[in-house]
Coordinates of C-alpha atoms and ligand atoms in Angstrom, one line a residue:
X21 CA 262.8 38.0 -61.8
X22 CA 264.0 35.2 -59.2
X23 CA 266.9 36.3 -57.2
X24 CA 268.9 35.1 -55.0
X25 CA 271.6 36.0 -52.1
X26 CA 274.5 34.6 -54.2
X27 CA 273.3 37.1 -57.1
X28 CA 274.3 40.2 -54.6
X29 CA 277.9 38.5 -54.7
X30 CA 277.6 39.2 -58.8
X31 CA 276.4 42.3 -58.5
X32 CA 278.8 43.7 -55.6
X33 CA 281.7 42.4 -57.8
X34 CA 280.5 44.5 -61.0
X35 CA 280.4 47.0 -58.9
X36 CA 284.0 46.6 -57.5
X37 CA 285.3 46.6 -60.9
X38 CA 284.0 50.4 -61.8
X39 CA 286.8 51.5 -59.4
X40 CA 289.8 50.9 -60.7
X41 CA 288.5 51.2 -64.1
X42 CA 287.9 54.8 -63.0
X43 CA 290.8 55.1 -61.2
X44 CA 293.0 54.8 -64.4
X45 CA 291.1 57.3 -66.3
X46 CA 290.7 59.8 -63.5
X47 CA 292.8 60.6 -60.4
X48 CA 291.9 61.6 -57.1
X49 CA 289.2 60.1 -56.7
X50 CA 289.8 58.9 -53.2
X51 CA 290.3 63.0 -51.9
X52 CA 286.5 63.2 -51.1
X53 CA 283.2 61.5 -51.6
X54 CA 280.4 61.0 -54.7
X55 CA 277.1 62.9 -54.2
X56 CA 275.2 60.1 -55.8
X57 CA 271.2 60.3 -55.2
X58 CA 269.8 56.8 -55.2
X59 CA 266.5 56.1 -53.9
X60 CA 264.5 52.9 -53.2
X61 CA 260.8 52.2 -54.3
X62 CA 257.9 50.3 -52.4
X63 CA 257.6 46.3 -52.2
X64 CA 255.1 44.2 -52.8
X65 CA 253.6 40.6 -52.3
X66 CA 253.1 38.2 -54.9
X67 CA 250.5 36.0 -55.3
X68 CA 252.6 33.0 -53.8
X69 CA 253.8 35.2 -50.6
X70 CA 257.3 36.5 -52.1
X71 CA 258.3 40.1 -51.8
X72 CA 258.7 41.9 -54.8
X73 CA 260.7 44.7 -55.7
X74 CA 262.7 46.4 -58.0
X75 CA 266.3 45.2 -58.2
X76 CA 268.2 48.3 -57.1
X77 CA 265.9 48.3 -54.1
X78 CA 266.7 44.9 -53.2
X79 CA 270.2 45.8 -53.7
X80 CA 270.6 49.5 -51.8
X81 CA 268.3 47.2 -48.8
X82 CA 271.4 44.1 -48.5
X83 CA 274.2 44.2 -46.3
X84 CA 276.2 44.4 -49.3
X85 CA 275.4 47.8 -49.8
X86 CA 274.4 48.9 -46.3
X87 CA 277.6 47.5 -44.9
X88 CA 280.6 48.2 -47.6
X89 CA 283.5 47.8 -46.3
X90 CA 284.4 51.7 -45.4
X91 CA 286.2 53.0 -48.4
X92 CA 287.4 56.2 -50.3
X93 CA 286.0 55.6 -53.2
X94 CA 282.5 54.2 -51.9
X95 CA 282.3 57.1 -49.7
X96 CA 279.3 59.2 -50.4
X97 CA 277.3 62.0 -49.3
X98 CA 274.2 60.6 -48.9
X99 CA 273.6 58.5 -45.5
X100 CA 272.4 54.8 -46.2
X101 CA 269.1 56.3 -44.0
X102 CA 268.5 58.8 -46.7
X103 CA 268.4 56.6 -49.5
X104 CA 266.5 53.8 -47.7
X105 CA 263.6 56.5 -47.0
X106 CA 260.7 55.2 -48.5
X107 CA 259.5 58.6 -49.2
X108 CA 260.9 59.6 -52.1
X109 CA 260.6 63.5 -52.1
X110 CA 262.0 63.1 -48.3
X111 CA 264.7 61.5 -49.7
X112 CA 265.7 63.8 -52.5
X113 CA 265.6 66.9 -50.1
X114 CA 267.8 64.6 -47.4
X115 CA 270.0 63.8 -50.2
X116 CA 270.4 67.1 -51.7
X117 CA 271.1 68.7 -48.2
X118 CA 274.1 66.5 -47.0
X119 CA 274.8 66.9 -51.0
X120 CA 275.0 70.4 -50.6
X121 CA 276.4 70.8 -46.9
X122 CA 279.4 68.4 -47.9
X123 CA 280.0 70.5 -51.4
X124 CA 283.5 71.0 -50.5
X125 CA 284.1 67.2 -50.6
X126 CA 282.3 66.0 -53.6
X127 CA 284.5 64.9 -56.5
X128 CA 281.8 63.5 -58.6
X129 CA 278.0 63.2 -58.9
X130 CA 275.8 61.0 -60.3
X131 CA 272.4 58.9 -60.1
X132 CA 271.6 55.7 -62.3
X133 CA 269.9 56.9 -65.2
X134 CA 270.2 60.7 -66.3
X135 CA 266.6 61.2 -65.9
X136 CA 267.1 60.9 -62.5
X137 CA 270.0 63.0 -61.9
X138 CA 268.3 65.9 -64.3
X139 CA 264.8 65.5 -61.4
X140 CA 267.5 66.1 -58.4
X141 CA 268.5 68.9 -60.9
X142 CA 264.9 70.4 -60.9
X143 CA 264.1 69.7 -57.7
X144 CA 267.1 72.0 -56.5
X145 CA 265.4 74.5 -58.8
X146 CA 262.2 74.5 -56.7
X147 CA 264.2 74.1 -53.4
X148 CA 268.0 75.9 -52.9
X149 CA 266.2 78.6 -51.0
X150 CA 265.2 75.8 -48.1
X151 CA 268.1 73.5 -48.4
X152 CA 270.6 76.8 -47.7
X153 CA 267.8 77.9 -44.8
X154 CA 268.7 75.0 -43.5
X155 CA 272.9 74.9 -44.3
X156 CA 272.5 78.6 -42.6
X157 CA 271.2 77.0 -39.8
X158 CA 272.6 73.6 -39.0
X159 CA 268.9 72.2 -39.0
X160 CA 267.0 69.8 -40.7
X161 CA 263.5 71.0 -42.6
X162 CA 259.9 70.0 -41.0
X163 CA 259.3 67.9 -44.4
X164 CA 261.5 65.2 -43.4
X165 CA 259.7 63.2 -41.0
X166 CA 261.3 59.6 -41.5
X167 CA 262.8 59.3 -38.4
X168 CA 266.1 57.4 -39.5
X169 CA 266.6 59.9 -42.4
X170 CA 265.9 63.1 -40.4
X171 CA 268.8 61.7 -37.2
X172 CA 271.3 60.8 -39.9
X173 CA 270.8 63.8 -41.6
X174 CA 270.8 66.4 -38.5
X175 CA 274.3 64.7 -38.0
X176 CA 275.5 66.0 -41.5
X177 CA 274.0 69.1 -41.0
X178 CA 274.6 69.4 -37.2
X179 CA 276.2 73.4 -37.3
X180 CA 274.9 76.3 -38.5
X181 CA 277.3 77.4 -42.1
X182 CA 276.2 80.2 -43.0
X183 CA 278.6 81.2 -45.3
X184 CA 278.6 78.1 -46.7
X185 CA 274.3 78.9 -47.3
X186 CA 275.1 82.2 -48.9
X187 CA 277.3 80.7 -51.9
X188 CA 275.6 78.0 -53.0
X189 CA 272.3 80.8 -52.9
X190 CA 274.3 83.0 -54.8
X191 CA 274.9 80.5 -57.6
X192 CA 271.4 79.4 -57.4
X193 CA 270.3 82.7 -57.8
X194 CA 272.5 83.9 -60.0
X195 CA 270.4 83.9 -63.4
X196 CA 271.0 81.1 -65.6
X197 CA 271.8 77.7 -64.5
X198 CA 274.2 76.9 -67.1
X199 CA 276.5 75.2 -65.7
X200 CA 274.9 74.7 -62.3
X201 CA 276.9 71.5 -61.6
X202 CA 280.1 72.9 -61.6
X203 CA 279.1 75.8 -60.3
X204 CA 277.6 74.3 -57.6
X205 CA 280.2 71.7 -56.7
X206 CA 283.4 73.0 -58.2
X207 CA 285.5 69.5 -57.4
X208 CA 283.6 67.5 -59.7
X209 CA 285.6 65.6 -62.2
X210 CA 283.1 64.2 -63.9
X211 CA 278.9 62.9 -63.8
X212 CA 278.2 59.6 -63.7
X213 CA 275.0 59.0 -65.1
X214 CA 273.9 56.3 -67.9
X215 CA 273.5 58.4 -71.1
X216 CA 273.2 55.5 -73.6
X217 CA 270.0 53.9 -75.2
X218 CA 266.5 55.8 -74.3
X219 CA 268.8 58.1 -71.8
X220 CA 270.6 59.8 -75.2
X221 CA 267.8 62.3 -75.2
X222 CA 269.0 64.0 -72.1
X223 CA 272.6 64.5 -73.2
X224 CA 271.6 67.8 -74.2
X225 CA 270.2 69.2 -70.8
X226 CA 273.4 67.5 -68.6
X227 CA 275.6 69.4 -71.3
X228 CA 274.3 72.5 -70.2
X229 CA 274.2 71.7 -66.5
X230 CA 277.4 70.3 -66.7
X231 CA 279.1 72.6 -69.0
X232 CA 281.8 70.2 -70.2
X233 CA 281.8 68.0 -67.4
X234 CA 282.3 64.4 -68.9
X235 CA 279.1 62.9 -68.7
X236 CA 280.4 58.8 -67.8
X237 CA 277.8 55.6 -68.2
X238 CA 279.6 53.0 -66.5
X239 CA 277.6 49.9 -66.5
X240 CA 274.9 48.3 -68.6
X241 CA 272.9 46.0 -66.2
X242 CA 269.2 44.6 -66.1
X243 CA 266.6 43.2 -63.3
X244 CA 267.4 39.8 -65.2
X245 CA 271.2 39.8 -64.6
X246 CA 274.2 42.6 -64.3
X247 CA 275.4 42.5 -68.0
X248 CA 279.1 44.8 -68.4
X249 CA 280.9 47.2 -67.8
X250 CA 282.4 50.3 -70.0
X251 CA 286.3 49.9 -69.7
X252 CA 286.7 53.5 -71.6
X253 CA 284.7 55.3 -69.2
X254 CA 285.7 59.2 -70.7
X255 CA 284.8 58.1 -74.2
X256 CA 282.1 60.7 -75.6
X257 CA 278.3 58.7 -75.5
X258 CA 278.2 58.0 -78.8
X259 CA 281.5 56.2 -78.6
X260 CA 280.4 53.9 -75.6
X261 CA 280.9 50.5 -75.4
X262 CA 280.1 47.9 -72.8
X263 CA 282.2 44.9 -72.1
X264 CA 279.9 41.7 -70.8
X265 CA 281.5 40.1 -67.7
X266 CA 281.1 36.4 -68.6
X267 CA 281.2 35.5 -65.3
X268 CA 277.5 37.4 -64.7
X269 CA 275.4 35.0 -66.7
X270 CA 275.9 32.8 -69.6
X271 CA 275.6 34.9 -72.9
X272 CA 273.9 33.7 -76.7
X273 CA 273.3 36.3 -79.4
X274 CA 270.5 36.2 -82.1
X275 CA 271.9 37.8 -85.2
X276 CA 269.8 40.5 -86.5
X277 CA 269.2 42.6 -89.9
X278 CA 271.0 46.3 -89.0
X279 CA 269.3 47.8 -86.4
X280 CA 265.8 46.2 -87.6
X281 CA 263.5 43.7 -85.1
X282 CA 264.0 41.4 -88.1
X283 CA 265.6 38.2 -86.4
X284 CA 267.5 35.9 -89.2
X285 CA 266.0 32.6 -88.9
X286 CA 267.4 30.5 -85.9
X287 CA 270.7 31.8 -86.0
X288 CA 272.2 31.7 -82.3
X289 CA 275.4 32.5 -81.6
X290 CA 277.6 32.2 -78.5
X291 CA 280.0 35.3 -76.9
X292 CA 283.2 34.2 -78.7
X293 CA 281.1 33.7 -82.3
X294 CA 279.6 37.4 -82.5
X295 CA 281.2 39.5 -85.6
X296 CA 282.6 43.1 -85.2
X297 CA 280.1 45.4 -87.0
X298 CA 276.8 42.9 -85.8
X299 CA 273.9 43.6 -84.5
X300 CA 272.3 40.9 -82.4
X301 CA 269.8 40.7 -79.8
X302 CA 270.7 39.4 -76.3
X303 CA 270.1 36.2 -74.6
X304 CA 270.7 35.1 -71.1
X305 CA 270.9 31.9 -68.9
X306 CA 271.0 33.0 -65.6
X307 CA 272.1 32.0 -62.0
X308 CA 268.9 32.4 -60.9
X309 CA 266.7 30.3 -63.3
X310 CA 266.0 32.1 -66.8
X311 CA 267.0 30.0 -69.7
X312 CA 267.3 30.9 -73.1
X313 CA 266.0 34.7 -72.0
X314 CA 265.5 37.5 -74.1
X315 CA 266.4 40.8 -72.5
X316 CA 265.1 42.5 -75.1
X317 CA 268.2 44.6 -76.0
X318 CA 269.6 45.1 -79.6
X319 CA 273.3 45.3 -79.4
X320 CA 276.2 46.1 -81.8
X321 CA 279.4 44.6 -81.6
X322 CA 281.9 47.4 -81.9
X323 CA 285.6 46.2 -80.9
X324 CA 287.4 43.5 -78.9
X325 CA 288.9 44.1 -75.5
X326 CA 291.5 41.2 -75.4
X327 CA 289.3 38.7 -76.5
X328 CA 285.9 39.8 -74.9
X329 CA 283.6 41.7 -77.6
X330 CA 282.2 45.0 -76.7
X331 CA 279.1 46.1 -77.4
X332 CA 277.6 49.5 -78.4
X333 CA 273.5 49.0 -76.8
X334 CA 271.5 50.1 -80.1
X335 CA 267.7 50.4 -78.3
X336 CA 265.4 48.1 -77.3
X337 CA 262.8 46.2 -79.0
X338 CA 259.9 47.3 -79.4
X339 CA 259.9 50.6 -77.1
X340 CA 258.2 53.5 -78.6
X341 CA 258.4 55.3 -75.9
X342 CA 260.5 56.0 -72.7
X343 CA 260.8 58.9 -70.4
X344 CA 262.5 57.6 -67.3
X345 CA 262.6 53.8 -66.7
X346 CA 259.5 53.1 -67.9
X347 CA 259.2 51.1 -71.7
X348 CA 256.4 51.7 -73.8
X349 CA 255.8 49.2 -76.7
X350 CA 253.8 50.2 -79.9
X351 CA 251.4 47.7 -78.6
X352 CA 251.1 49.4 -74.9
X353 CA 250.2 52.7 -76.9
X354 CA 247.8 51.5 -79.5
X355 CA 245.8 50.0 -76.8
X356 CA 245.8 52.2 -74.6
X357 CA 245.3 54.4 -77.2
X358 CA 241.7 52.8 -78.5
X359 CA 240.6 52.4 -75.3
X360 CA 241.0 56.6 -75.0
X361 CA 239.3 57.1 -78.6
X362 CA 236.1 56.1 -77.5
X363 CA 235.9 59.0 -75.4
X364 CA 235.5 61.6 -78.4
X365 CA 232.1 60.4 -79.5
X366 CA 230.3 63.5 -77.8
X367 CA 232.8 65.5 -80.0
X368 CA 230.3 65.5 -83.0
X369 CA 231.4 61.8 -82.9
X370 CA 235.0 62.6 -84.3
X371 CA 237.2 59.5 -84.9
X372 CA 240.7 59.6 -84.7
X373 CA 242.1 58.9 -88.7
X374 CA 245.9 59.1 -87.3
X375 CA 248.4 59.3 -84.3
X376 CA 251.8 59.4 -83.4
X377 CA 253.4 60.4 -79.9
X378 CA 257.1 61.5 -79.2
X379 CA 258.6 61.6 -75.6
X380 CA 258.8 65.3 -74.7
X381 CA 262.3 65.9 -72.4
X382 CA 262.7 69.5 -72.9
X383 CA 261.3 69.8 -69.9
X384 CA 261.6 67.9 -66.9
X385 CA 260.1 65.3 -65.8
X386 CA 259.6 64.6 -69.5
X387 CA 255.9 63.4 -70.6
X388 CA 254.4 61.6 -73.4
X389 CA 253.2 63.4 -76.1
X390 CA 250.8 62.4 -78.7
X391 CA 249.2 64.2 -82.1
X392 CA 246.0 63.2 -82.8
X393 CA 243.9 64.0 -86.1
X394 CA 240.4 64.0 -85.7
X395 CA 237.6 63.7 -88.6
X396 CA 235.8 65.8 -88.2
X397 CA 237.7 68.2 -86.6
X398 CA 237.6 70.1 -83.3
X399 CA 234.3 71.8 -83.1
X400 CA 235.5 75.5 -82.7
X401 CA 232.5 76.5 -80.4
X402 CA 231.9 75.1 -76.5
X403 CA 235.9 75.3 -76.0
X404 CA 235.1 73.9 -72.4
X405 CA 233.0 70.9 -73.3
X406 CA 236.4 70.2 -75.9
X407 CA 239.7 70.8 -73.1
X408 CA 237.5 68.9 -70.7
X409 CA 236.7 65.8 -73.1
X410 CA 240.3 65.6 -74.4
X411 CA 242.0 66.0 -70.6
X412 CA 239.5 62.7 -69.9
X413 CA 240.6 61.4 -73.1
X414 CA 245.1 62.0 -71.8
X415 CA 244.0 60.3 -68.6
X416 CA 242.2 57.6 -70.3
X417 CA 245.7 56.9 -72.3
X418 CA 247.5 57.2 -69.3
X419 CA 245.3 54.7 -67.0
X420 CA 245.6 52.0 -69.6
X421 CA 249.6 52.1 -70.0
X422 CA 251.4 49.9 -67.9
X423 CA 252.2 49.5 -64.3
X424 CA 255.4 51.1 -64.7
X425 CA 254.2 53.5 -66.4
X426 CA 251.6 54.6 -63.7
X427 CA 254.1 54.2 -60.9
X428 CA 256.6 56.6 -62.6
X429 CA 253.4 59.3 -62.9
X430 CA 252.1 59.0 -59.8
X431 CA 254.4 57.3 -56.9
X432 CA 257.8 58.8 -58.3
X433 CA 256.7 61.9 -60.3
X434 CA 259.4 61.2 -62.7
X435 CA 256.8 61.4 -65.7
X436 CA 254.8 64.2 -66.5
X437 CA 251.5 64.5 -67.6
X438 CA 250.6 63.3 -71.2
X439 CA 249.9 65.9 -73.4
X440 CA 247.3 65.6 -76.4
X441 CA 248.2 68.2 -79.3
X442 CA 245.3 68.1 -82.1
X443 CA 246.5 68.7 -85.3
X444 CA 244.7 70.2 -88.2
X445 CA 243.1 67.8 -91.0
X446 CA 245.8 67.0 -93.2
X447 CA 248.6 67.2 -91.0
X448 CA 249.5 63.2 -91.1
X449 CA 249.7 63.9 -95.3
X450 CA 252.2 66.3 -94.4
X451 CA 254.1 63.8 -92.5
X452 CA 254.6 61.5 -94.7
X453 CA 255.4 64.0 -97.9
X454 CA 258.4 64.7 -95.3
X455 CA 259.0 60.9 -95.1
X456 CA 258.6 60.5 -98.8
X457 CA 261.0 63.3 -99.9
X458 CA 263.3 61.1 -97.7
X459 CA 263.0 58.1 -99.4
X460 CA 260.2 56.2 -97.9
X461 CA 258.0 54.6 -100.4
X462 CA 254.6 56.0 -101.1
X463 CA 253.0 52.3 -101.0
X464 CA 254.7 50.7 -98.0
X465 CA 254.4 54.2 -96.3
X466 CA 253.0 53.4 -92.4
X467 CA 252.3 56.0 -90.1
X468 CA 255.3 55.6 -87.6
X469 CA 253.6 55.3 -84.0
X470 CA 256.5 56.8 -82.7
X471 CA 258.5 59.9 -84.2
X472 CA 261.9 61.0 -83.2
X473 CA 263.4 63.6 -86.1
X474 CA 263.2 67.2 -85.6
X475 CA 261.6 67.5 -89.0
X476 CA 258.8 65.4 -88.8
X477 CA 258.1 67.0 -84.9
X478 CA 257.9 70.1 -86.4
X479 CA 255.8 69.6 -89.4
X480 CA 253.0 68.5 -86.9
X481 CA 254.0 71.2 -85.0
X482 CA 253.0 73.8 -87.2
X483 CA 249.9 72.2 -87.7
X484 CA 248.6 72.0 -83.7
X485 CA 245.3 73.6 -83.0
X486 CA 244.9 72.4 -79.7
X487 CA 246.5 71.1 -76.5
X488 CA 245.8 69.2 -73.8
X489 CA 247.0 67.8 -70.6
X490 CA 245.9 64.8 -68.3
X491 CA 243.5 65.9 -65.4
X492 CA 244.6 62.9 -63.3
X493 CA 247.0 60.6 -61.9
X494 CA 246.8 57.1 -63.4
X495 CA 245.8 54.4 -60.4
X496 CA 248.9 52.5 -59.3
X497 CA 248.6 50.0 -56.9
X498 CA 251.8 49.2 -54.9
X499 CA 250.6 46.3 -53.1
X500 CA 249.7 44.0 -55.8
X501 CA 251.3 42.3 -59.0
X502 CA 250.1 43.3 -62.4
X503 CA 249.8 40.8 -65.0
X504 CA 252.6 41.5 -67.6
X505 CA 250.8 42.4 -70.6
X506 CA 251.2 39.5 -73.3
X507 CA 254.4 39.1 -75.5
X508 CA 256.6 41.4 -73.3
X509 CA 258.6 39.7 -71.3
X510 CA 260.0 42.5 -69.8
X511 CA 258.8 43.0 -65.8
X512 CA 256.2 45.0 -64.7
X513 CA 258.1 46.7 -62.3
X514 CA 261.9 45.7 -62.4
X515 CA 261.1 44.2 -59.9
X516 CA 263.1 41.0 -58.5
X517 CA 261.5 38.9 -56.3
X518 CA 263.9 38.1 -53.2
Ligands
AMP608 P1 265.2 47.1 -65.9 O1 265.3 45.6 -65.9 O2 263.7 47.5 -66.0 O3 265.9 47.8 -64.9 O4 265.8 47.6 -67.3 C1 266.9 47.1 -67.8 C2 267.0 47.7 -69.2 O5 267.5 49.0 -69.1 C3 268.1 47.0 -70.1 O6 267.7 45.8 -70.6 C4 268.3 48.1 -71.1 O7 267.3 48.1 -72.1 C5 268.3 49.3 -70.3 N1 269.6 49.7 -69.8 C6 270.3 49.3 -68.7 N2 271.5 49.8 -68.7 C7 271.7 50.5 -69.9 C8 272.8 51.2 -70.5 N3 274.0 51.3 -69.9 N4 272.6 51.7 -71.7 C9 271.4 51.6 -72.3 N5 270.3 51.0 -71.8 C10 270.5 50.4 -70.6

């Protein structure tokens, strides 16, 4: 995506906005500071010399973010240093520390997406008992090494607290962590994290983390332009609505059937044309040089504020799959998919007849995970020949998803392993009796390559006879640009070139 120093003027004043949007819904919210953890990722070089990198990067690197104007309400916890550090578990752990030393002053917490808050989350889980070592006494732990980030943090951290150590060790050690949030940082009004689209599937988790604590997506924004804003900030998730800022980038809508990826022939409409209870799928002129783009977003016009429509986001086209901000299209997976297949021949040359895959986020990170049904089964002698062929065969699907993909599994960690689970021969018929006796027809029945309902999990579920996890990291390479696989017009990275 082309970008362009102007563009941070958009962005900064979208971001301006949030406040006093907040302000009217919550109060006090100059009293203290938001722990929000923000992080950057790695640059790279184009082919023609540009540095590439994803848009919040570019953003958190500007003076427009590194020299706000000092405010209450854009006061954090983090330094600037410990959310520039390139390394990204440094970063976390800096984060969480000046999180956690300024507890008494935070008023409300948040990251971008939720899976990024709920990876702080678990990251505390795996380190309170360092982060109070350190509260206990005024010191910064060996791990961070980035000199900037270590100097700003010792000056958070500067005297020893111990009291202050032994009561955020007693709440992390205090059995469940229901409710750690609150627990943990009893100010908080509310967690500012965006819930909506692929991030719905973590509402759950931040529920019980949050244990009533309003869970608030304020903005609805893209690598191709900053889009709107939620003016209704405390409304529950599946009442959210964004309003598009007309002055970000010049809007056109596609009408479209329900919430299909069937696009009504030709018909464009402009901001002040779309209909109340319409689904259309955005398109964008931008500052910076698309024309006629197509984001890729299905949206649902749900109300008017004034005269601007509002928008409920619906999903986007053509992701199967997504665990933290990467996209996976039916396409990515089947060819990644076939590519994997091939490695089953020594299995008594088993094919695979069917497959379907579901993004697992009961556990975080979350990781891909796909049923496979294999003719002829799993050979039920040489057990270590079979774990060892299907881990090669998780990695094979792994190496050939996409460059975000492989960057979220092994740069950021944010993804987890992908899992095979081999079902039992005739598990896929069961499926799609489920599907039938809910109305699908028996002659247009597909297999869906992507399957969200409880049900239909757990009738595969029940028929799992084996499981399997990736032996390896998928190669990313941060230095160089990936082709963008063909059709998607989506970035490889989110990255903006600036
Ligand atoms: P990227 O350009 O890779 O950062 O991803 C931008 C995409 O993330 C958007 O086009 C949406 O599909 C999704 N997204 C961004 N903000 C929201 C939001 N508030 N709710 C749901 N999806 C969002």
């Amino acid at each position: 995506m082309p970008s362009t120093e102007e563009e941070l003027d958009r962005k900064t004043f979208l971001y301006n906005l949030l406040v006093p949007v907040m302000n009217k819904y919550v109060e006090g919210l100059d009293e203290g500071r938001g722990m929000y953890l923000l992080f950057v990722k790695p640059e790279i070089t184009t082919a023609s010399g540009l540095v590439a990198r994803p848009v919040l990067t570019s953003y958190y690197k500007s003076g427009h973010f590194r020299q706000r104007p000092d405010s209450p309400y854009t006061r954090y916890t983090s330094p600037n240093e410990a959310i520039l550090c390139p390394d990204s578990a440094q970063s976390m752990y800096a984060q969480l520390l000046c999180g956690l030393a300024r507890r008494g002053e935070v008023l409300r917490v948040g990251a971008v997406f939720a899976s990024a808050f709920l990876r702080a989350v678990k990251f505390l889980e795996g380190h309170w008992r360092a982060l109070c070592d350190d509260i206990r006494a005024g010191r910064v732990d060996a791990r961070v090494t980035d000199p900037a980030c270590r100097e700003a943090v010792a000056r958070v951290v500067a005297h020893p607290v111990p009291a202050l150590a032994d009561a955020i060790a007693a709440e992390c050690a205090a059995g469940s962590w229901q409710g750690i949030v609150r627990r943990l940082w009893p100010r908080t009004k509310y967690i500012d994290v965006i819930v909506t689209g692929s991030m719905a599937q973590y509402i759950p988790l931040l529920e019980f983390y949050g244990d009533g604590l309003p869970l608030v997506s304020t903005m609805y924004a893209s690598s191709e332009s900053y889009f709107g804003i939620n003016l209704r900030p405390l409304d529950k998730p599946e009442d959210v609505a964004y309003t598009l800022l007309p002055n970000m980038c010049y809007y056109e809508f596609i009408k479209v059937e329900k919430d299909s990826e069937e696009v009504r022939e030709g018909k464009v409409v402009n901001l002040i044309d779309v209909e109340v209870g319409g689904y259309y799928e955005l398109v964008v002129t931008t500052f910076t040089g698309l024309y006629r783009y197509r984001v890729g977003d299905i949206l649902q016009v749900s109300g008017f504020h004034n005269a601007a429509p509002q928008f409920r986001f619906v999903h986007r086209r053509n992701v199967v799959l997504s665990v933290d901000t990467d996209k996976t299209s039916e396409d990515d997976l089947l060819r990644a998919v076939t590519a994997a297949k091939r490695l089953l021949a020594p299995l008594g040359g088993a094919i695979l007849s069917e497959y379907t895959a579901y993004a697992d986020t009961t556990s975080i990170p979350g990781h891909y995970v796909l049923f496979w049904e294999l003719t002829p089964p799993l050979p039920s002698h040489d057990d270590a020949a079979v774990a060892r062929i299907m881990a090669s065969c998780c990695a094979a699907v792994e190496a050939g998803l996409d460059a975000v993909y492989r960057r979220c599994r092994s740069r950021d960690r944010s993804v987890g392993p992908l899992e095979i689970r081999v079902v039992s021969p005739g598990a896929f018929d069961a499926l799609m009796d489920l599907c039938v006796s809910h109305g699908s027809s028996v002659n247009q029945y597909k297999t869906s390559r992507c399957i969200k309902h409880p049900d239909a999990i757990a009738v595969l579920e029940a028929r799992v006879v084996g499981r399997f996890f990736s032996d390896g990291v998928p190669h990313w390479e941060p230095f160089k640009v990936e082709a963008n696989h063909a059709g998607a017009n989506a970035n490889a990275d989110g990255a903006s070139a600036s």
